[in-house]
């Protein structure tokens, strides 16, 4: 009887029924392990049906830790005078891309703070990567930029873009991002989709002020906007930010949010995020067991990994070309999922 009741709610979410929000909230509020197991199993089943029983691999390069923003949660915010700032040269970036290529990985994710990189610098990087490695897909994750910049980079060869919304609650957004608005974030996401980027968004779980109602609204926003990727990780307090004394986001809630995202959006890429791997244990495996299907090993040069200090304890500090492969194999064995080294474009 209980299963019947839970399955009905799961179906309501899969089918986007009118009681969708209530049903999402019901799971977010629920901590009964049997019920949560049903949710996780269904999320895995949906991933396997719509995407396949594998995870995709993307190589991450964090090319600049400079940032002009003041996000209250992030260690790279410009008010953190103790942050180490670096920017990779073109050569350093290309060396990392080569390592990714030689590891058989066919996606490069270029990520940075909002560091005022010139349009031309990024265009040149994209074009050079494409000329040396034509079969590599380029994902950008460099924050809010103009429509023209997005267009230039798309034409240069970038095909994907990651821009987390963090929260769709306009007031909450303002509280955690001083002087910035959710409207400009939404406009960027719209522009990316208009330009036909494979567009990723996402959120942190458990930052100060966020409620379960906010998370439910964010999930509905993701479903309504048909994103190609959704990244979800727990908030981790950084000692050099105004949120230093706040609590870390709950892993259980993060995993439930991942599973619900899988039920809602079905044929999308969901990373088992680095933040989930950076807790008291590596919870990326748990994410793969509740609907996630992407792993992003870090290929920034070792000397810089520690300096890209968004939050403390990043698991990737010890990841390199050799043990990235070991990590992937371990995650594959433990999750029962295959590793896919294909380019893995949009599934939809
Ligand atoms: N804890 C967890 N995730 C964080 N991010 C930024 N700061 C933190 C933090 N303290 C996430 C944001 C951002 C992504 C690159 O990292 O969601 O979009």
Short mmCIF file of C-alpha atoms and ligand atoms in Angstrom, two decimals:
data_model
loop_
_atom_site.label_atom_id
_atom_site.label_comp_id
_atom_site.label_asym_id
_atom_site.label_seq_id
_atom_site.Cartn_x
_atom_site.Cartn_y
_atom_site.Cartn_z
CA UNK A 1 0.00 0.00 0.00
CA UNK A 2 2.80 2.33 0.98
CA UNK A 3 4.65 1.56 -2.28
CA UNK A 4 1.52 2.24 -4.26
CA UNK A 5 1.25 5.66 -2.62
CA UNK A 6 4.92 6.52 -3.23
CA UNK A 7 4.83 5.28 -6.83
CA UNK A 8 1.85 7.48 -7.48
CA UNK A 9 3.85 10.51 -6.38
CA UNK A 10 6.84 9.41 -8.46
CA UNK A 11 4.55 9.10 -11.50
CA UNK A 12 3.11 12.55 -10.83
CA UNK A 13 6.63 14.01 -11.03
CA UNK A 14 7.59 12.03 -14.14
CA UNK A 15 4.40 13.15 -15.88
CA UNK A 16 4.55 16.75 -14.65
CA UNK A 17 1.05 16.53 -13.18
CA UNK A 18 -0.77 19.45 -11.60
CA UNK A 19 0.28 18.35 -8.11
CA UNK A 20 3.93 18.39 -9.19
CA UNK A 21 5.14 20.97 -6.70
CA UNK A 22 3.41 19.33 -3.72
CA UNK A 23 4.84 15.97 -4.71
CA UNK A 24 8.36 17.38 -5.09
CA UNK A 25 8.04 18.97 -1.65
CA UNK A 26 6.74 15.72 -0.21
CA UNK A 27 9.97 13.96 -1.23
CA UNK A 28 12.18 16.87 -0.17
CA UNK A 29 10.56 16.71 3.28
CA UNK A 30 10.70 12.94 3.53
CA UNK A 31 13.55 11.12 5.25
CA UNK A 32 12.18 7.59 5.31
CA UNK A 33 14.95 5.44 3.86
CA UNK A 34 12.58 2.99 2.14
CA UNK A 35 10.74 5.80 0.41
CA UNK A 36 13.95 7.51 -0.61
CA UNK A 37 15.26 4.20 -1.95
CA UNK A 38 12.20 3.91 -4.20
CA UNK A 39 12.90 7.43 -5.46
CA UNK A 40 16.59 6.70 -6.11
CA UNK A 41 15.85 3.41 -7.87
CA UNK A 42 13.36 5.11 -10.14
CA UNK A 43 15.85 7.89 -10.93
CA UNK A 44 18.42 5.25 -11.94
CA UNK A 45 15.88 3.43 -14.04
CA UNK A 46 14.92 6.65 -15.86
CA UNK A 47 18.60 7.49 -16.45
CA UNK A 48 19.22 4.03 -17.86
CA UNK A 49 16.16 4.16 -20.13
CA UNK A 50 16.59 7.71 -21.44
CA UNK A 51 20.38 8.05 -21.45
CA UNK A 52 21.93 4.60 -21.03
CA UNK A 53 23.65 2.88 -18.13
CA UNK A 54 26.88 4.83 -18.34
CA UNK A 55 28.44 8.06 -17.19
CA UNK A 56 30.11 10.57 -19.51
CA UNK A 57 33.52 12.07 -18.77
CA UNK A 58 34.37 15.75 -19.14
CA UNK A 59 37.82 17.21 -18.47
CA UNK A 60 37.73 20.40 -16.38
CA UNK A 61 40.25 23.24 -16.67
CA UNK A 62 39.88 26.06 -14.13
CA UNK A 63 41.81 28.67 -16.06
CA UNK A 64 41.41 31.77 -13.89
CA UNK A 65 40.66 32.39 -10.21
CA UNK A 66 40.20 36.14 -10.63
CA UNK A 67 36.64 37.35 -10.09
CA UNK A 68 34.96 40.73 -10.03
CA UNK A 69 31.88 39.44 -8.19
CA UNK A 70 31.01 39.38 -4.52
CA UNK A 71 28.95 36.18 -4.20
CA UNK A 72 28.64 35.72 -0.46
CA UNK A 73 29.22 31.96 -0.58
CA UNK A 74 32.22 31.76 -2.90
CA UNK A 75 35.89 31.77 -1.88
CA UNK A 76 36.83 33.48 -5.15
CA UNK A 77 34.74 36.58 -4.38
CA UNK A 78 36.73 39.77 -4.92
CA UNK A 79 36.52 40.80 -1.25
CA UNK A 80 38.59 37.78 -0.23
CA UNK A 81 41.99 39.42 -0.05
CA UNK A 82 43.59 36.14 1.02
CA UNK A 83 42.58 34.29 -2.13
CA UNK A 84 45.41 33.29 -4.47
CA UNK A 85 44.73 34.61 -7.91
CA UNK A 86 46.12 33.12 -11.12
CA UNK A 87 45.33 33.05 -14.77
CA UNK A 88 46.65 30.33 -17.05
CA UNK A 89 48.49 31.37 -20.19
CA UNK A 90 47.28 30.13 -23.54
CA UNK A 91 50.10 27.58 -23.53
CA UNK A 92 49.19 26.27 -20.09
CA UNK A 93 45.57 25.86 -21.16
CA UNK A 94 46.61 24.01 -24.31
CA UNK A 95 48.86 21.70 -22.29
CA UNK A 96 45.91 20.78 -20.10
CA UNK A 97 43.71 20.23 -23.16
CA UNK A 98 46.36 17.90 -24.56
CA UNK A 99 46.34 15.89 -21.31
CA UNK A 100 42.57 15.61 -21.58
CA UNK A 101 42.84 14.52 -25.20
CA UNK A 102 45.51 11.93 -24.39
CA UNK A 103 43.23 10.56 -21.65
CA UNK A 104 40.72 9.85 -24.41
CA UNK A 105 38.28 12.44 -23.06
CA UNK A 106 36.45 14.41 -25.75
CA UNK A 107 35.00 17.31 -23.79
CA UNK A 108 36.94 20.22 -22.34
CA UNK A 109 35.19 22.43 -19.80
CA UNK A 110 36.84 25.86 -19.55
CA UNK A 111 35.83 27.43 -16.25
CA UNK A 112 36.82 30.66 -14.51
CA UNK A 113 35.66 33.37 -12.15
CA UNK A 114 34.18 36.44 -13.83
CA UNK A 115 37.67 37.73 -14.48
CA UNK A 116 37.05 40.25 -17.28
CA UNK A 117 38.82 38.00 -19.79
CA UNK A 118 38.66 39.76 -23.12
CA UNK A 119 36.31 38.35 -25.72
CA UNK A 120 39.33 37.89 -28.00
CA UNK A 121 41.34 35.89 -25.43
CA UNK A 122 38.59 33.30 -25.10
CA UNK A 123 37.84 33.30 -28.83
CA UNK A 124 41.50 32.63 -29.55
CA UNK A 125 41.58 29.75 -27.03
CA UNK A 126 38.47 28.18 -28.57
CA UNK A 127 39.78 28.48 -32.13
CA UNK A 128 43.20 27.11 -31.21
CA UNK A 129 41.73 24.13 -29.35
CA UNK A 130 39.46 23.41 -32.31
CA UNK A 131 42.33 23.62 -34.79
CA UNK A 132 44.55 21.19 -32.84
CA UNK A 133 41.77 18.91 -31.58
CA UNK A 134 38.80 19.19 -33.97
CA UNK A 135 36.94 16.29 -32.39
CA UNK A 136 36.91 17.84 -28.91
CA UNK A 137 33.74 19.59 -27.69
CA UNK A 138 34.23 22.83 -25.79
CA UNK A 139 32.06 23.79 -22.84
CA UNK A 140 32.41 27.30 -21.42
CA UNK A 141 31.66 28.24 -17.83
CA UNK A 142 32.83 31.81 -17.46
CA UNK A 143 29.78 33.57 -16.06
CA UNK A 144 27.50 36.30 -17.34
CA UNK A 145 28.53 37.92 -20.63
CA UNK A 146 26.83 39.84 -23.43
CA UNK A 147 24.80 38.20 -26.19
CA UNK A 148 27.54 39.27 -28.63
CA UNK A 149 30.25 37.49 -26.63
CA UNK A 150 28.18 34.30 -26.43
CA UNK A 151 27.58 34.55 -30.19
CA UNK A 152 31.26 35.12 -31.02
CA UNK A 153 32.31 32.13 -28.93
CA UNK A 154 29.62 29.91 -30.43
CA UNK A 155 30.81 30.82 -33.92
CA UNK A 156 34.41 30.17 -32.85
CA UNK A 157 33.48 26.59 -31.92
CA UNK A 158 32.16 26.43 -28.34
CA UNK A 159 29.00 24.33 -28.25
CA UNK A 160 28.02 24.15 -24.58
CA UNK A 161 27.73 26.59 -21.69
CA UNK A 162 27.25 26.12 -17.95
CA UNK A 163 25.63 28.88 -15.90
CA UNK A 164 24.03 27.89 -12.64
CA UNK A 165 21.04 29.95 -11.60
CA UNK A 166 21.79 29.17 -7.90
CA UNK A 167 18.22 30.24 -7.00
CA UNK A 168 15.22 31.52 -8.94
CA UNK A 169 13.98 33.41 -5.85
CA UNK A 170 14.68 37.05 -6.82
CA UNK A 171 15.00 38.32 -3.22
CA UNK A 172 17.21 35.48 -2.11
CA UNK A 173 19.31 35.88 -5.25
CA UNK A 174 19.91 39.53 -4.38
CA UNK A 175 20.84 38.68 -0.80
CA UNK A 176 23.61 36.28 -1.80
CA UNK A 177 24.83 38.14 -4.91
CA UNK A 178 25.33 41.77 -3.96
CA UNK A 179 24.49 44.23 -6.75
CA UNK A 180 23.30 41.50 -9.09
CA UNK A 181 19.87 40.32 -10.16
CA UNK A 182 18.28 37.05 -11.11
CA UNK A 183 16.83 38.83 -14.15
CA UNK A 184 20.24 39.31 -15.74
CA UNK A 185 21.08 35.67 -14.98
CA UNK A 186 17.83 34.54 -16.61
CA UNK A 187 18.51 36.77 -19.62
CA UNK A 188 21.92 35.12 -20.09
CA UNK A 189 20.38 31.64 -19.92
CA UNK A 190 17.78 32.68 -22.49
CA UNK A 191 20.48 34.12 -24.78
CA UNK A 192 22.49 30.91 -24.56
CA UNK A 193 19.47 28.86 -25.54
CA UNK A 194 18.59 31.26 -28.37
CA UNK A 195 22.12 30.78 -29.70
CA UNK A 196 21.55 27.02 -29.49
CA UNK A 197 24.22 26.28 -26.97
CA UNK A 198 23.66 23.03 -25.13
CA UNK A 199 22.87 24.88 -21.95
CA UNK A 200 23.49 23.79 -18.39
CA UNK A 201 22.24 25.33 -15.19
CA UNK A 202 21.99 24.20 -11.59
CA UNK A 203 22.10 25.17 -7.97
CA UNK A 204 23.71 24.73 -4.59
CA UNK A 205 21.79 22.99 -1.84
CA UNK A 206 21.63 24.37 1.69
CA UNK A 207 23.07 27.87 1.46
CA UNK A 208 21.81 30.35 4.09
CA UNK A 209 18.23 31.48 3.49
CA UNK A 210 17.30 28.76 0.99
CA UNK A 211 14.11 26.79 1.78
CA UNK A 212 12.72 23.54 0.42
CA UNK A 213 10.07 25.62 -1.30
CA UNK A 214 12.84 27.48 -3.15
CA UNK A 215 14.39 24.20 -4.27
CA UNK A 216 11.01 22.93 -5.52
CA UNK A 217 10.53 26.15 -7.53
CA UNK A 218 14.04 25.84 -8.97
CA UNK A 219 13.37 22.28 -10.10
CA UNK A 220 10.17 23.31 -11.84
CA UNK A 221 12.09 26.14 -13.51
CA UNK A 222 14.67 23.60 -14.80
CA UNK A 223 11.92 21.39 -16.19
CA UNK A 224 10.07 24.27 -17.85
CA UNK A 225 13.23 25.50 -19.55
CA UNK A 226 14.36 22.19 -20.89
CA UNK A 227 18.03 22.50 -19.95
CA UNK A 228 20.56 20.01 -21.28
CA UNK A 229 22.57 19.74 -18.08
CA UNK A 230 21.86 20.42 -14.41
CA UNK A 231 24.65 20.58 -11.82
CA UNK A 232 23.68 20.23 -8.17
CA UNK A 233 26.04 20.27 -5.21
CA UNK A 234 25.90 20.96 -1.47
CA UNK A 235 26.86 24.40 -0.17
CA UNK A 236 30.20 24.18 1.66
CA UNK A 237 31.10 27.16 3.91
CA UNK A 238 34.34 28.87 2.98
CA UNK A 239 36.31 30.39 5.91
CA UNK A 240 37.02 33.64 4.06
CA UNK A 241 33.40 34.47 3.23
CA UNK A 242 30.48 36.02 5.14
CA UNK A 243 28.93 32.53 5.29
CA UNK A 244 31.93 31.03 7.09
CA UNK A 245 29.92 30.11 10.21
CA UNK A 246 26.98 28.63 8.34
CA UNK A 247 26.23 24.93 8.04
CA UNK A 248 27.19 22.70 5.14
CA UNK A 249 24.29 21.64 2.91
CA UNK A 250 22.86 18.22 3.60
CA UNK A 251 24.08 15.39 1.39
CA UNK A 252 20.73 13.56 1.64
CA UNK A 253 18.86 16.61 0.43
CA UNK A 254 21.37 17.10 -2.40
CA UNK A 255 20.91 13.49 -3.53
CA UNK A 256 17.12 13.74 -3.36
CA UNK A 257 17.29 16.90 -5.48
CA UNK A 258 19.44 15.09 -8.05
CA UNK A 259 17.00 12.17 -8.19
CA UNK A 260 14.00 14.50 -8.57
CA UNK A 261 15.82 16.39 -11.34
CA UNK A 262 16.30 13.10 -13.17
CA UNK A 263 12.58 12.27 -12.89
CA UNK A 264 11.60 15.73 -14.13
CA UNK A 265 14.03 16.25 -17.02
CA UNK A 266 14.88 12.61 -17.87
CA UNK A 267 17.21 12.83 -20.91
CA UNK A 268 19.82 15.26 -19.60
CA UNK A 269 23.35 15.29 -18.24
CA UNK A 270 23.61 15.48 -14.45
CA UNK A 271 27.12 15.59 -12.99
CA UNK A 272 28.11 13.90 -9.77
CA UNK A 273 29.62 17.19 -8.65
CA UNK A 274 33.04 17.87 -7.17
CA UNK A 275 31.33 19.47 -4.15
CA UNK A 276 29.64 16.13 -3.41
CA UNK A 277 33.04 14.47 -3.62
CA UNK A 278 34.53 16.98 -1.20
CA UNK A 279 32.60 16.10 1.97
CA UNK A 280 33.62 13.72 4.78
CA UNK A 281 33.53 10.97 2.14
CA UNK A 282 33.34 10.94 -1.64
CA UNK A 283 29.59 11.10 -2.29
CA UNK A 284 29.97 11.19 -6.08
CA UNK A 285 29.33 7.45 -6.07
CA UNK A 286 26.03 8.04 -4.25
CA UNK A 287 25.06 10.60 -6.91
CA UNK A 288 25.72 8.04 -9.66
CA UNK A 289 23.39 5.70 -7.77
CA UNK A 290 20.49 8.17 -7.82
CA UNK A 291 20.42 9.41 -11.39
CA UNK A 292 23.67 11.30 -12.12
CA UNK A 293 25.60 10.50 -15.30
CA UNK A 294 28.65 12.77 -15.65
CA UNK A 295 32.03 12.85 -13.93
CA UNK A 296 34.35 15.80 -14.44
CA UNK A 297 37.95 15.04 -13.47
CA UNK A 298 40.09 18.11 -12.92
CA UNK A 299 42.91 18.73 -15.41
CA UNK A 300 44.07 22.13 -14.19
CA UNK A 301 47.86 22.13 -13.67
CA UNK A 302 48.54 20.73 -10.17
CA UNK A 303 50.10 23.96 -8.87
CA UNK A 304 46.87 25.86 -9.49
CA UNK A 305 44.29 23.34 -8.32
CA UNK A 306 44.48 24.46 -4.71
CA UNK A 307 44.18 28.07 -5.73
CA UNK A 308 40.81 27.65 -7.40
CA UNK A 309 39.38 27.70 -3.92
CA UNK A 310 35.60 28.11 -4.34
CA UNK A 311 35.08 26.07 -1.17
CA UNK A 312 37.53 24.21 1.10
CA UNK A 313 38.55 20.57 0.77
CA UNK A 314 38.05 20.13 -2.97
CA UNK A 315 38.45 16.45 -3.76
CA UNK A 316 40.06 17.07 -7.13
CA UNK A 317 43.29 18.49 -5.64
CA UNK A 318 44.83 15.04 -5.81
CA UNK A 319 43.35 14.13 -9.20
CA UNK A 320 45.71 14.04 -12.17
CA UNK A 321 45.94 12.31 -15.52
CA UNK A 322 47.02 8.98 -14.02
CA UNK A 323 44.66 8.73 -11.10
CA UNK A 324 41.77 10.39 -12.96
CA UNK A 325 41.52 7.13 -14.90
CA UNK A 326 41.76 5.11 -11.67
CA UNK A 327 39.05 7.27 -10.15
CA UNK A 328 36.77 6.73 -13.15
CA UNK A 329 37.29 2.98 -13.02
CA UNK A 330 36.58 2.89 -9.30
CA UNK A 331 33.38 4.89 -9.74
CA UNK A 332 32.37 2.63 -12.62
CA UNK A 333 32.92 -0.54 -10.60
CA UNK A 334 31.09 0.77 -7.56
CA UNK A 335 28.14 2.17 -9.50
CA UNK A 336 27.82 -0.63 -12.05
CA UNK A 337 27.76 2.03 -14.78
CA UNK A 338 29.99 1.92 -17.85
CA UNK A 339 32.38 4.77 -18.62
CA UNK A 340 31.68 6.51 -21.91
CA UNK A 341 34.54 8.31 -23.64
CA UNK A 342 32.30 9.44 -26.50
CA UNK A 343 31.70 13.14 -27.19
CA UNK A 344 28.26 12.81 -25.57
CA UNK A 345 26.39 15.79 -26.97
CA UNK A 346 22.84 16.80 -26.09
CA UNK A 347 20.70 13.68 -25.61
CA UNK A 348 17.28 15.20 -26.35
N1 LIG B 1 29.97 25.65 -1.78
C1 LIG B 1 29.49 24.88 -2.77
N2 LIG B 1 29.42 25.27 -4.06
C2 LIG B 1 29.87 26.49 -4.34
N3 LIG B 1 29.91 27.17 -5.50
C3 LIG B 1 30.46 28.38 -5.27
N4 LIG B 1 30.76 28.51 -3.97
C4 LIG B 1 30.39 27.35 -3.37
C5 LIG B 1 30.43 26.89 -2.03
N5 LIG B 1 30.89 27.63 -1.04
C6 LIG B 1 29.38 26.63 -6.75
C7 LIG B 1 28.37 27.58 -7.37
C8 LIG B 1 29.01 27.93 -8.69
C9 LIG B 1 29.89 26.74 -8.95
C10 LIG B 1 31.01 26.97 -9.90
O1 LIG B 1 30.39 26.42 -7.68
O2 LIG B 1 27.14 26.91 -7.60
O3 LIG B 1 28.07 28.13 -9.71
#
